[in-house]
Short mmCIF file of C-alpha atoms in Angstrom, two decimals:
data_model
loop_
_atom_site.label_atom_id
_atom_site.label_comp_id
_atom_site.label_asym_id
_atom_site.label_seq_id
_atom_site.Cartn_x
_atom_site.Cartn_y
_atom_site.Cartn_z
CA MET A 1 -26.59 -16.93 -7.51
CA ARG A 2 -26.80 -18.72 -10.91
CA ASP A 3 -24.05 -19.92 -13.18
CA VAL A 4 -22.32 -17.53 -15.55
CA TYR A 5 -20.54 -18.10 -18.74
CA ILE A 6 -18.26 -16.40 -21.26
CA ALA A 7 -20.04 -16.05 -24.50
CA GLY A 8 -17.35 -14.10 -26.41
CA ALA A 9 -13.83 -12.71 -26.15
CA GLY A 10 -12.43 -9.79 -28.30
CA LEU A 11 -8.87 -8.97 -28.18
CA THR A 12 -7.09 -5.98 -29.99
CA PRO A 13 -3.27 -5.43 -30.43
CA ALA A 14 -1.50 -4.04 -27.36
CA GLY A 15 0.99 -1.31 -28.28
CA GLU A 16 1.47 2.30 -29.11
CA HIS A 17 -1.45 3.40 -31.14
CA TRP A 18 -0.82 6.97 -31.96
CA GLU A 19 -3.73 7.06 -34.45
CA ARG A 20 -6.49 5.91 -32.01
CA SER A 21 -8.20 7.62 -29.26
CA LEU A 22 -9.35 6.10 -25.96
CA ARG A 23 -12.97 5.66 -27.40
CA GLU A 24 -11.79 4.10 -30.51
CA LEU A 25 -9.67 1.58 -28.75
CA ALA A 26 -12.73 0.64 -26.79
CA PHE A 27 -14.98 0.36 -29.69
CA TYR A 28 -12.47 -1.90 -31.64
CA ALA A 29 -12.57 -4.27 -28.70
CA ILE A 30 -16.35 -4.28 -28.90
CA GLU A 31 -16.17 -4.96 -32.47
CA ALA A 32 -13.84 -7.87 -31.84
CA VAL A 33 -16.15 -9.44 -29.30
CA ALA A 34 -19.15 -8.94 -31.63
CA LYS A 35 -17.31 -11.12 -34.17
CA ASP A 36 -16.77 -13.93 -31.68
CA ALA A 37 -20.36 -13.62 -30.31
CA PRO A 38 -22.79 -12.23 -33.01
CA GLN A 39 -25.66 -10.26 -31.80
CA PRO A 40 -24.36 -9.66 -28.24
CA ASN A 41 -27.28 -7.45 -27.09
CA PRO A 42 -25.80 -6.68 -23.73
CA GLU A 43 -27.97 -4.98 -21.00
CA ALA A 44 -25.09 -3.56 -19.04
CA LEU A 45 -21.58 -2.30 -19.78
CA PHE A 46 -18.67 -2.36 -17.38
CA VAL A 47 -15.57 -0.42 -18.52
CA GLY A 48 -12.27 -1.17 -16.72
CA ASN A 49 -10.02 1.92 -16.96
CA MET A 50 -7.37 3.29 -14.71
CA LEU A 51 -6.04 6.58 -16.17
CA GLY A 52 -8.61 8.19 -18.60
CA GLY A 53 -8.85 11.19 -16.30
CA ALA A 54 -5.20 11.58 -15.80
CA LEU A 55 -3.83 10.91 -19.32
CA SER A 56 -6.72 11.73 -21.73
CA HIS A 57 -8.78 14.38 -19.84
CA GLN A 58 -11.54 11.88 -20.03
CA ALA A 59 -13.49 10.48 -17.21
CA HIS A 60 -16.97 9.12 -17.33
CA LEU A 61 -16.30 6.14 -19.61
CA GLY A 62 -19.35 4.23 -19.12
CA ALA A 63 -21.47 6.65 -20.86
CA LEU A 64 -18.73 7.60 -23.47
CA VAL A 65 -18.08 3.99 -24.64
CA ALA A 66 -21.88 3.03 -24.55
CA ASP A 67 -22.53 6.05 -26.64
CA PHE A 68 -19.65 5.66 -29.04
CA ALA A 69 -20.36 1.94 -29.55
CA GLY A 70 -24.08 2.50 -30.35
CA LEU A 71 -25.17 1.06 -27.07
CA ARG A 72 -26.89 4.25 -25.96
CA GLY A 73 -29.46 3.79 -23.11
CA ILE A 74 -27.97 0.84 -21.42
CA GLU A 75 -26.58 0.62 -17.93
CA ALA A 76 -23.04 1.54 -18.19
CA VAL A 77 -20.29 2.56 -15.54
CA SER A 78 -16.58 2.47 -15.27
CA VAL A 79 -14.68 0.38 -12.71
CA GLU A 80 -11.33 1.59 -11.30
CA ALA A 81 -8.85 -0.37 -9.16
CA ALA A 82 -5.61 0.71 -10.57
CA GLY A 83 -3.86 -2.34 -12.38
CA ALA A 84 -6.78 -4.56 -11.37
CA SER A 85 -9.42 -2.26 -13.03
CA GLY A 86 -10.18 -4.84 -15.85
CA GLY A 87 -10.54 -7.79 -13.50
CA ALA A 88 -12.65 -5.69 -11.22
CA ALA A 89 -14.99 -4.76 -14.23
CA LEU A 90 -15.30 -8.44 -15.07
CA ARG A 91 -16.21 -8.93 -11.39
CA GLN A 92 -19.05 -6.54 -11.62
CA ALA A 93 -20.28 -8.10 -14.85
CA TYR A 94 -20.20 -11.45 -13.21
CA LEU A 95 -22.27 -10.19 -10.10
CA ALA A 96 -24.79 -8.50 -12.45
CA VAL A 97 -25.49 -11.64 -14.24
CA ALA A 98 -25.02 -14.17 -11.42
CA SER A 99 -27.64 -12.03 -9.36
CA GLY A 100 -30.15 -12.26 -12.21
CA SER A 101 -30.28 -8.50 -12.50
CA VAL A 102 -29.18 -8.76 -16.20
CA ASP A 103 -28.86 -11.77 -18.51
CA THR A 104 -25.83 -10.37 -20.54
CA ALA A 105 -23.19 -7.94 -19.65
CA LEU A 106 -20.31 -6.56 -21.66
CA VAL A 107 -16.90 -5.93 -20.18
CA VAL A 108 -14.46 -3.59 -21.79
CA GLY A 109 -11.11 -2.92 -20.53
CA VAL A 110 -9.28 0.14 -22.22
CA GLU A 111 -6.40 2.31 -21.56
CA LYS A 112 -4.67 4.96 -23.52
CA MET A 113 -1.20 5.61 -22.15
CA THR A 114 0.72 7.22 -25.05
CA ASP A 115 -1.07 10.60 -25.12
CA LYS A 116 1.44 11.68 -22.56
CA VAL A 117 5.01 10.54 -22.37
CA GLY A 118 7.82 9.98 -19.73
CA ALA A 119 7.53 11.60 -16.32
CA GLY A 120 3.90 12.58 -16.77
CA VAL A 121 2.88 8.92 -17.45
CA ILE A 122 5.14 7.78 -14.43
CA ALA A 123 3.28 10.31 -12.21
CA ALA A 124 -0.02 9.12 -13.25
CA THR A 125 0.76 5.53 -12.70
CA ALA A 126 2.17 6.46 -9.21
CA THR A 127 -1.31 7.48 -8.23
CA ALA A 128 -1.94 3.77 -7.50
CA GLY A 129 0.11 4.03 -4.44
CA ASP A 130 -0.45 6.15 -1.25
CA SER A 131 -0.20 9.64 -2.46
CA ASP A 132 0.53 11.27 0.90
CA TYR A 133 3.05 8.86 2.19
CA GLU A 134 4.61 7.03 -0.88
CA SER A 135 4.44 8.93 -4.05
CA ALA A 136 4.94 12.23 -2.32
CA HIS A 137 8.45 10.86 -1.60
CA GLY A 138 9.20 10.04 -5.18
CA THR A 139 8.04 6.50 -5.35
CA THR A 140 6.78 4.97 -8.57
CA PRO A 141 5.35 1.41 -9.20
CA ALA A 142 8.79 0.28 -10.19
CA ALA A 143 10.25 1.74 -7.03
CA LEU A 144 7.78 0.04 -4.83
CA ALA A 145 8.57 -3.26 -6.70
CA ALA A 146 12.07 -2.73 -6.25
CA LEU A 147 11.79 -2.28 -2.57
CA LEU A 148 10.07 -5.65 -2.32
CA MET A 149 12.49 -7.37 -4.75
CA ARG A 150 15.58 -5.98 -2.88
CA ARG A 151 14.19 -7.29 0.57
CA TYR A 152 13.13 -10.58 -1.00
CA MET A 153 16.64 -11.12 -2.51
CA HIS A 154 18.16 -10.26 0.92
CA THR A 155 15.78 -12.58 2.82
CA HIS A 156 15.77 -15.44 0.53
CA GLY A 157 19.35 -15.32 -0.73
CA VAL A 158 18.54 -14.90 -4.43
CA GLU A 159 19.96 -12.82 -7.18
CA LEU A 160 18.71 -10.93 -10.14
CA LYS A 161 19.63 -13.65 -12.57
CA HIS A 162 17.09 -16.11 -10.76
CA PHE A 163 14.25 -13.93 -11.95
CA ALA A 164 15.29 -13.73 -15.48
CA ASN A 165 13.28 -16.52 -16.88
CA PHE A 166 9.98 -14.94 -16.05
CA SER A 167 10.72 -12.28 -18.63
CA VAL A 168 12.44 -14.63 -21.12
CA ASN A 169 9.49 -17.10 -20.88
CA ALA A 170 6.97 -14.19 -21.44
CA HIS A 171 8.82 -13.09 -24.64
CA LEU A 172 8.98 -16.71 -25.92
CA ASN A 173 5.29 -17.14 -25.41
CA ALA A 174 4.43 -13.86 -27.05
CA LYS A 175 5.78 -15.03 -30.42
CA ALA A 176 2.54 -16.91 -30.92
CA ASN A 177 0.32 -14.09 -29.98
CA PRO A 178 -0.51 -11.54 -32.80
CA ASN A 179 -1.66 -8.99 -30.30
CA ALA A 180 1.61 -8.93 -28.20
CA MET A 181 3.57 -5.71 -28.18
CA PHE A 182 7.03 -7.53 -28.19
CA ARG A 183 7.44 -10.77 -30.02
CA ASN A 184 11.19 -10.72 -29.97
CA THR A 185 13.38 -13.08 -28.19
CA LEU A 186 14.83 -11.85 -24.94
CA THR A 187 17.98 -13.56 -23.78
CA VAL A 188 19.13 -14.09 -20.17
CA GLU A 189 22.22 -12.07 -21.00
CA ALA A 190 20.19 -9.09 -22.27
CA PHE A 191 17.97 -9.23 -19.16
CA LEU A 192 21.04 -9.03 -16.97
CA LYS A 193 22.55 -6.22 -18.85
CA ALA A 194 19.43 -4.03 -19.16
CA GLY A 195 19.37 -0.44 -17.87
CA MET A 196 18.05 0.15 -14.34
CA VAL A 197 14.53 1.70 -13.85
CA ALA A 198 14.77 1.42 -10.01
CA ASP A 199 17.41 -0.98 -9.06
CA PRO A 200 17.19 -3.92 -8.83
CA VAL A 201 14.18 -3.59 -11.27
CA ASN A 202 15.49 -3.04 -14.72
CA MET A 203 13.91 -2.28 -18.15
CA PHE A 204 13.53 -5.99 -19.01
CA ASP A 205 12.14 -6.81 -15.41
CA THR A 206 9.22 -4.44 -15.83
CA ALA A 207 6.26 -4.67 -18.26
CA PRO A 208 5.90 -1.81 -20.72
CA ASP A 209 3.09 0.58 -20.33
CA CYS A 210 1.00 0.71 -23.45
CA ASP A 211 -2.33 1.31 -25.11
CA GLY A 212 -4.82 -1.53 -25.54
CA ALA A 213 -8.42 -2.72 -25.30
CA ALA A 214 -10.05 -6.06 -24.76
CA ALA A 215 -13.60 -7.22 -24.30
CA LEU A 216 -15.69 -10.18 -22.91
CA LEU A 217 -19.32 -11.01 -23.19
CA VAL A 218 -20.77 -12.30 -19.96
CA THR A 219 -24.08 -14.20 -20.00
CA ALA A 220 -26.41 -16.54 -18.21
CA GLN A 221 -26.75 -18.54 -21.42
CA PRO A 222 -24.75 -21.88 -20.89
CA GLY A 223 -21.65 -21.96 -23.20
CA PRO A 224 -18.30 -23.66 -23.45
CA VAL A 225 -16.61 -21.71 -20.60
CA ARG A 226 -17.95 -21.06 -17.23
CA ILE A 227 -16.79 -18.57 -14.61
CA ALA A 228 -16.18 -21.06 -11.84
CA ALA A 229 -15.14 -18.43 -9.25
CA SER A 230 -14.81 -14.62 -8.90
CA ALA A 231 -13.15 -13.07 -5.85
CA VAL A 232 -11.51 -9.82 -4.92
CA ALA A 233 -9.45 -8.94 -1.77
CA THR A 234 -7.65 -6.06 -0.58
CA ASP A 235 -4.40 -5.31 1.53
CA THR A 236 -3.11 -2.09 2.94
CA LEU A 237 -2.60 0.51 0.17
CA ALA A 238 0.87 1.35 1.26
CA VAL A 239 3.68 -1.27 1.27
CA HIS A 240 5.03 0.19 4.51
CA ASP A 241 1.80 -0.56 6.39
CA ARG A 242 2.01 -4.30 5.85
CA ALA A 243 2.99 -6.53 8.81
CA ASP A 244 4.86 -8.66 6.25
CA PRO A 245 5.58 -6.89 2.97
CA LEU A 246 7.06 -10.09 1.40
CA SER A 247 3.54 -11.71 1.36
CA PHE A 248 0.99 -10.59 -1.14
CA GLU A 249 -1.91 -10.95 1.41
CA ALA A 250 -4.65 -9.71 -1.06
CA ALA A 251 -3.58 -12.13 -3.67
CA ARG A 252 -3.60 -15.04 -1.05
CA LEU A 253 -6.90 -14.12 0.20
CA SER A 254 -8.69 -13.71 -3.26
CA THR A 255 -7.02 -16.83 -4.56
CA ALA A 256 -8.17 -18.89 -1.46
CA ARG A 257 -11.84 -17.54 -1.81
CA ALA A 258 -11.69 -18.37 -5.56
CA TYR A 259 -10.48 -21.90 -4.92
CA GLN A 260 -13.20 -22.46 -2.31
CA GLN A 261 -15.78 -21.05 -4.66
CA ALA A 262 -14.65 -23.30 -7.51
CA GLY A 263 -14.08 -26.27 -5.46
CA VAL A 264 -10.53 -26.73 -6.69
CA GLY A 265 -6.92 -26.33 -5.51
CA PRO A 266 -3.76 -25.05 -7.23
CA GLU A 267 -3.08 -28.57 -8.56
CA GLN A 268 -6.14 -28.39 -10.73
CA ILE A 269 -5.13 -25.03 -12.34
CA GLN A 270 -3.52 -25.76 -15.74
CA VAL A 271 -2.92 -22.23 -16.86
CA PHE A 272 -2.44 -19.21 -14.72
CA GLU A 273 -2.33 -15.80 -16.12
CA LEU A 274 -0.62 -13.90 -13.27
CA PHE A 275 0.10 -10.24 -12.95
CA ASP A 276 3.71 -10.02 -14.09
CA ALA A 277 4.08 -6.25 -14.04
CA PHE A 278 7.47 -7.01 -12.32
CA THR A 279 9.25 -10.40 -11.86
CA ILE A 280 8.98 -10.08 -8.18
CA PHE A 281 5.06 -9.78 -8.50
CA SER A 282 5.25 -13.11 -10.35
CA ALA A 283 7.25 -14.89 -7.55
CA LEU A 284 5.00 -13.35 -4.83
CA SER A 285 1.90 -14.31 -6.81
CA LEU A 286 3.02 -17.88 -7.11
CA GLU A 287 3.70 -18.05 -3.50
CA ALA A 288 0.28 -16.48 -2.59
CA ALA A 289 -1.65 -18.82 -4.92
CA GLY A 290 -0.08 -21.87 -3.41
CA PHE A 291 2.23 -22.89 -6.29
CA ALA A 292 5.31 -22.40 -4.23
CA GLU A 293 6.27 -22.16 -0.68
CA ARG A 294 7.16 -18.95 0.68
CA GLY A 295 10.50 -17.64 -0.58
CA CYS A 296 10.45 -20.22 -3.44
CA GLY A 297 8.30 -18.52 -6.13
CA TRP A 298 11.44 -17.61 -8.10
CA LYS A 299 12.32 -21.38 -8.39
CA LEU A 300 9.44 -22.10 -10.68
CA ALA A 301 11.00 -19.69 -13.23
CA ALA A 302 14.57 -20.82 -12.68
CA ASP A 303 13.54 -24.46 -13.00
CA ASN A 304 11.38 -23.43 -16.07
CA GLU A 305 8.24 -24.98 -14.59
CA ILE A 306 6.29 -21.89 -15.84
CA SER A 307 6.65 -22.75 -19.65
CA ILE A 308 3.67 -23.89 -21.87
CA LYS A 309 4.60 -27.49 -21.17
CA GLY A 310 5.60 -26.89 -17.52
CA ARG A 311 3.81 -27.58 -14.21
CA VAL A 312 2.37 -24.13 -14.00
CA PRO A 313 2.16 -22.39 -17.38
CA VAL A 314 2.14 -18.50 -16.92
CA SER A 315 2.17 -15.49 -19.28
CA THR A 316 1.02 -17.93 -22.07
CA PHE A 317 0.28 -15.06 -24.43
CA GLY A 318 3.29 -13.08 -23.44
CA GLY A 319 1.92 -11.83 -20.10
CA LEU A 320 2.18 -7.96 -19.13
CA LYS A 321 6.00 -8.19 -19.77
CA ALA A 322 5.66 -8.96 -23.70
CA ARG A 323 2.00 -8.68 -24.56
CA GLY A 324 2.32 -5.23 -22.86
CA ASN A 325 0.52 -3.62 -19.78
CA PRO A 326 -2.25 -1.48 -20.93
CA GLY A 327 -3.35 -0.42 -17.38
CA GLY A 328 -6.89 -0.91 -16.79
CA ALA A 329 -7.29 -3.10 -19.82
CA THR A 330 -4.89 -5.63 -18.74
CA GLY A 331 -7.21 -7.59 -16.48
CA VAL A 332 -9.49 -8.22 -19.35
CA TYR A 333 -6.72 -9.35 -21.66
CA GLN A 334 -5.65 -11.86 -18.94
CA ALA A 335 -9.26 -13.20 -18.46
CA ALA A 336 -9.86 -13.36 -22.25
CA GLU A 337 -6.40 -15.20 -22.64
CA VAL A 338 -7.49 -17.90 -20.29
CA VAL A 339 -10.80 -18.30 -22.00
CA LEU A 340 -8.97 -18.81 -25.45
CA GLN A 341 -6.74 -21.52 -23.58
CA LEU A 342 -9.91 -23.32 -22.51
CA ARG A 343 -11.46 -23.11 -25.96
CA GLY A 344 -8.23 -24.57 -27.46
CA GLU A 345 -7.63 -21.43 -29.44
CA ALA A 346 -4.17 -20.46 -28.32
CA GLY A 347 -2.32 -21.47 -31.32
CA ALA A 348 1.35 -22.29 -30.82
CA GLY A 349 0.95 -21.24 -27.21
CA GLN A 350 -1.83 -23.79 -26.53
CA VAL A 351 -1.49 -25.55 -23.09
CA ALA A 352 -2.49 -29.24 -23.51
CA ASN A 353 -6.18 -29.85 -23.00
CA PRO A 354 -6.81 -27.52 -19.93
CA ILE A 355 -10.15 -27.68 -17.94
CA TYR A 356 -9.42 -25.12 -15.40
CA GLY A 357 -7.53 -21.92 -15.77
CA MET A 358 -7.05 -18.80 -13.56
CA SER A 359 -6.44 -15.10 -14.16
CA GLN A 360 -5.35 -12.74 -11.39
CA SER A 361 -5.04 -8.94 -11.63
CA LEU A 362 -3.33 -6.74 -9.02
CA GLY A 363 -3.78 -3.04 -8.20
CA GLY A 364 -0.91 -1.04 -7.08
CA ALA A 365 1.94 -3.14 -5.25
CA GLY A 366 -0.68 -5.92 -4.58
CA ALA A 367 -3.13 -3.76 -2.49
CA THR A 368 -6.07 -5.17 -4.77
CA ALA A 369 -6.31 -8.73 -6.09
CA VAL A 370 -8.97 -9.86 -8.40
CA THR A 371 -9.04 -13.65 -9.11
CA HIS A 372 -11.14 -15.50 -11.73
CA ILE A 373 -11.26 -19.23 -12.19
CA PHE A 374 -12.59 -20.44 -15.49
CA GLU A 375 -13.88 -23.88 -16.28
CA ARG A 376 -14.21 -25.62 -19.78
CA VAL A 377 -17.74 -27.14 -19.66
CA SER A 378 -18.16 -29.02 -22.95
CA MET B 1 -0.61 24.77 -6.01
CA GLU B 2 -2.22 22.18 -3.63
CA ILE B 3 -1.15 24.24 -0.57
CA SER B 4 -3.65 22.86 1.89
CA ARG B 5 -2.80 19.30 0.96
CA HIS B 6 0.78 19.71 2.05
CA TRP B 7 -0.14 22.06 4.86
CA ARG B 8 -2.42 19.31 6.46
CA LEU B 9 0.58 17.00 6.68
CA GLN B 10 3.04 19.54 8.39
CA GLN B 11 3.11 17.69 11.57
CA GLN B 12 3.99 14.44 9.99
CA ARG B 13 6.29 15.93 7.33
CA TYR B 14 8.38 18.08 9.85
CA GLY B 15 7.96 16.28 13.08
CA LEU B 16 7.25 12.73 12.23
CA VAL B 17 4.08 12.86 14.60
CA GLY B 18 2.21 9.63 14.51
CA GLU B 19 -0.06 8.05 17.12
CA ILE B 20 0.02 5.67 20.09
CA CYS B 21 -2.75 3.26 20.74
CA PRO B 22 -4.31 3.68 24.17
CA HIS B 23 -5.44 -0.08 24.11
CA CYS B 24 -2.58 -2.00 23.02
CA SER B 25 0.25 0.74 23.18
CA GLY B 26 1.15 0.04 19.47
CA LYS B 27 2.94 3.03 17.79
CA ILE B 28 1.44 4.06 14.64
CA PHE B 29 2.99 5.94 11.62
CA PRO B 30 1.44 7.31 9.38
CA PRO B 31 -1.35 8.26 11.75
CA ARG B 32 -4.76 6.57 10.94
CA ASP B 33 -6.87 7.02 14.02
CA VAL B 34 -7.70 3.26 14.00
CA CYS B 35 -5.00 1.00 15.46
CA PRO B 36 -3.83 -1.52 12.81
CA ASN B 37 -2.98 -4.00 15.43
CA CYS B 38 -6.09 -4.07 17.61
CA ALA B 39 -8.71 -1.99 15.64
CA GLY B 40 -9.36 0.32 18.52
CA GLU B 41 -9.62 3.99 18.41
CA ALA B 42 -6.17 5.55 18.46
CA LYS B 43 -5.97 9.38 18.30
CA THR B 44 -3.29 10.05 20.95
CA PRO B 45 -0.42 11.91 19.23
CA TYR B 46 3.17 10.34 19.55
CA VAL B 47 6.33 11.87 18.40
CA PHE B 48 8.77 9.35 16.85
CA SER B 49 12.48 9.51 17.49
CA GLY B 50 13.41 9.65 13.95
CA LYS B 51 15.85 6.79 14.50
CA GLY B 52 15.70 3.58 12.56
CA GLU B 53 17.45 1.33 10.02
CA VAL B 54 17.04 0.53 6.36
CA PHE B 55 14.70 -2.30 5.67
CA SER B 56 15.03 -2.08 1.88
CA TYR B 57 16.08 0.60 -0.63
CA THR B 58 16.14 1.37 -4.30
CA THR B 59 17.74 4.01 -6.56
CA VAL B 60 15.11 5.56 -8.92
CA TYR B 61 16.32 6.48 -12.37
CA ASP B 62 13.01 6.86 -14.06
CA ALA B 63 11.41 9.58 -12.01
CA PRO B 64 7.88 10.98 -11.92
CA GLU B 65 6.94 14.55 -12.79
CA GLY B 66 8.18 16.89 -9.99
CA TYR B 67 11.11 14.71 -9.16
CA GLU B 68 13.10 14.52 -12.39
CA GLY B 69 15.45 17.20 -11.16
CA ASN B 70 16.74 14.86 -8.34
CA ALA B 71 17.06 11.71 -10.32
CA PRO B 72 18.62 9.37 -9.66
CA TYR B 73 17.61 9.43 -6.01
CA THR B 74 17.34 6.69 -3.28
CA VAL B 75 14.07 5.63 -1.68
CA ALA B 76 13.95 3.34 1.24
CA LEU B 77 11.59 1.52 3.62
CA VAL B 78 13.05 2.58 7.00
CA LYS B 79 12.13 0.45 10.10
CA LEU B 80 11.70 2.97 12.87
CA GLU B 81 13.02 2.12 16.30
CA GLU B 82 9.55 2.19 17.64
CA GLY B 83 8.25 -0.39 15.11
CA PRO B 84 6.48 0.97 11.98
CA LEU B 85 8.04 1.07 8.51
CA VAL B 86 8.15 4.44 6.73
CA THR B 87 8.69 5.20 3.07
CA ALA B 88 11.24 7.88 2.62
CA GLN B 89 14.10 9.24 0.48
CA LEU B 90 17.68 8.65 1.77
CA THR B 91 19.92 11.68 1.67
CA ASP B 92 23.64 12.35 2.32
CA VAL B 93 24.54 8.96 0.70
CA GLU B 94 26.08 8.28 -2.54
CA ASN B 95 23.44 6.54 -4.59
CA GLY B 96 23.43 2.89 -4.08
CA LYS B 97 26.09 3.14 -1.15
CA VAL B 98 23.77 1.93 1.43
CA ALA B 99 22.83 -1.54 2.78
CA ILE B 100 19.91 -3.22 4.47
CA GLY B 101 20.44 -2.62 8.20
CA THR B 102 22.27 0.65 7.83
CA PRO B 103 21.29 2.96 10.89
CA VAL B 104 19.62 5.98 9.86
CA GLU B 105 18.08 9.29 11.30
CA MET B 106 15.34 11.66 10.16
CA VAL B 107 16.30 15.01 8.59
CA THR B 108 14.20 17.77 6.98
CA ARG B 109 14.80 18.17 3.29
CA LYS B 110 13.06 19.36 0.09
CA LEU B 111 10.83 16.70 -1.26
CA ARG B 112 9.75 18.28 -4.55
CA GLU B 113 9.31 21.56 -6.49
CA ASP B 114 6.60 22.66 -8.93
CA GLY B 115 8.59 24.44 -11.55
CA GLU B 116 10.58 27.68 -11.00
CA ARG B 117 7.82 29.79 -9.46
CA GLY B 118 6.02 26.88 -7.83
CA MET B 119 5.68 25.88 -4.21
CA LEU B 120 8.65 23.97 -2.58
CA VAL B 121 7.50 21.03 -0.60
CA TYR B 122 9.67 20.05 2.50
CA GLY B 123 9.35 16.87 4.66
CA TYR B 124 11.28 14.00 6.14
CA LYS B 125 14.23 12.20 4.63
CA PHE B 126 16.67 9.88 6.35
CA ARG B 127 20.54 9.94 6.42
CA PRO B 128 23.09 7.52 7.82
CA ALA B 129 23.05 8.09 11.55
CA VAL B 130 25.69 10.52 12.51
CA ALA B 131 26.87 8.92 15.84
CA GLU B 132 27.40 5.60 14.03
CA ALA B 133 29.21 7.23 11.25
CA ASN B 134 31.82 8.89 13.48
#
């Protein structure tokens, strides 16, 4: 396996894009990456997408995006792993380049959430869980997160207010990100008073589903940012099948594999784009990645160690909570944001001089975890 | 209509039929033919008692298609007496008026409906155990 680098990153605004279709969103991300890395000439395209079939009546996105972007003829497939689709697409591009099969691969994460609204979108996102034994009983992503959160609060003796700063910090960081969906201040008071989605998960605890697309160009040509590790792990699909539902086992395994591959530990990671679809996910992810002891992930938020200047900066571009959660595109946004941090291009949200950064995308309630560690080379 | 999809699950939905592992005696629900504890083949049917207690719960306000008519409703992880956790709705409780540890028992109720002329899907829900309530 040879070394793999990121030659370019392209980000587009996450939000409600009524005027743009699925294919157009994907194309704008490719245009953005072409500005960052002129003459990209990819030999393969990996599209991360979760819900094209369910929400846009459109599957087969490899051929569609290659065709629409003028890349006809190249190898192109789509990759699906629920919320981890974008991260999984990056993993495939990494493998393709590392193996020597291709020299340059393009990764596009794209999701079009707003062509349906309300209960239809919730039913589509619920397909990430176990269809026969979870969603058949009326569960949703928020409901599964709520079941974990309630049990966590009961077991570890914490309250809703102890999770507030995950969301408050995300909104604060989003102010410097022109691509973020929500750049407004969120106060602890507003967080505590928000309407319930699936209690104790409220409207400001959960990340907003939205449209979005982001792209990365992955290459064997040495450049300023190297992919130091790429790892995927899985857990039981259904939460009820886990021996210990309060441990994100897939996240723990994929992070451990990534640390081993990169030859680093959590103490070297200076920025962590974790999967904050719900605040309980943030707490459990921090524990799984070794930043906090079991039952103590919430303390990093409560003690504000997660800020840009903190010990473990997370959601530095707003995270899923404030940048927005465009499903299968999210993992590519997360990875691209770490790349910008390492290149020193994060603007007012810049973490001081990072060398290692990590992104982690989760599918379902943590059933898939894709972890990438990036290293600044020059 | 998805009739076969629901028909296939009738033993589980109406009878809480899982499996017992002939190698390690672990009781398995939902059935999966491979024991999650010892990875041995486990195809022997086992009928669960339907008794358990609430491990966690939530009241769902933003419901998916097919369930909007029931919202808000309470979904729980129920720890069955025999060991496994199962995801199911709670019924016969005022929304939110339940606690972790509440003893519950299985009952058969309507899970969802597909419009006015569509199929009604029945299956297990759990209610506070009657003996304990009296």
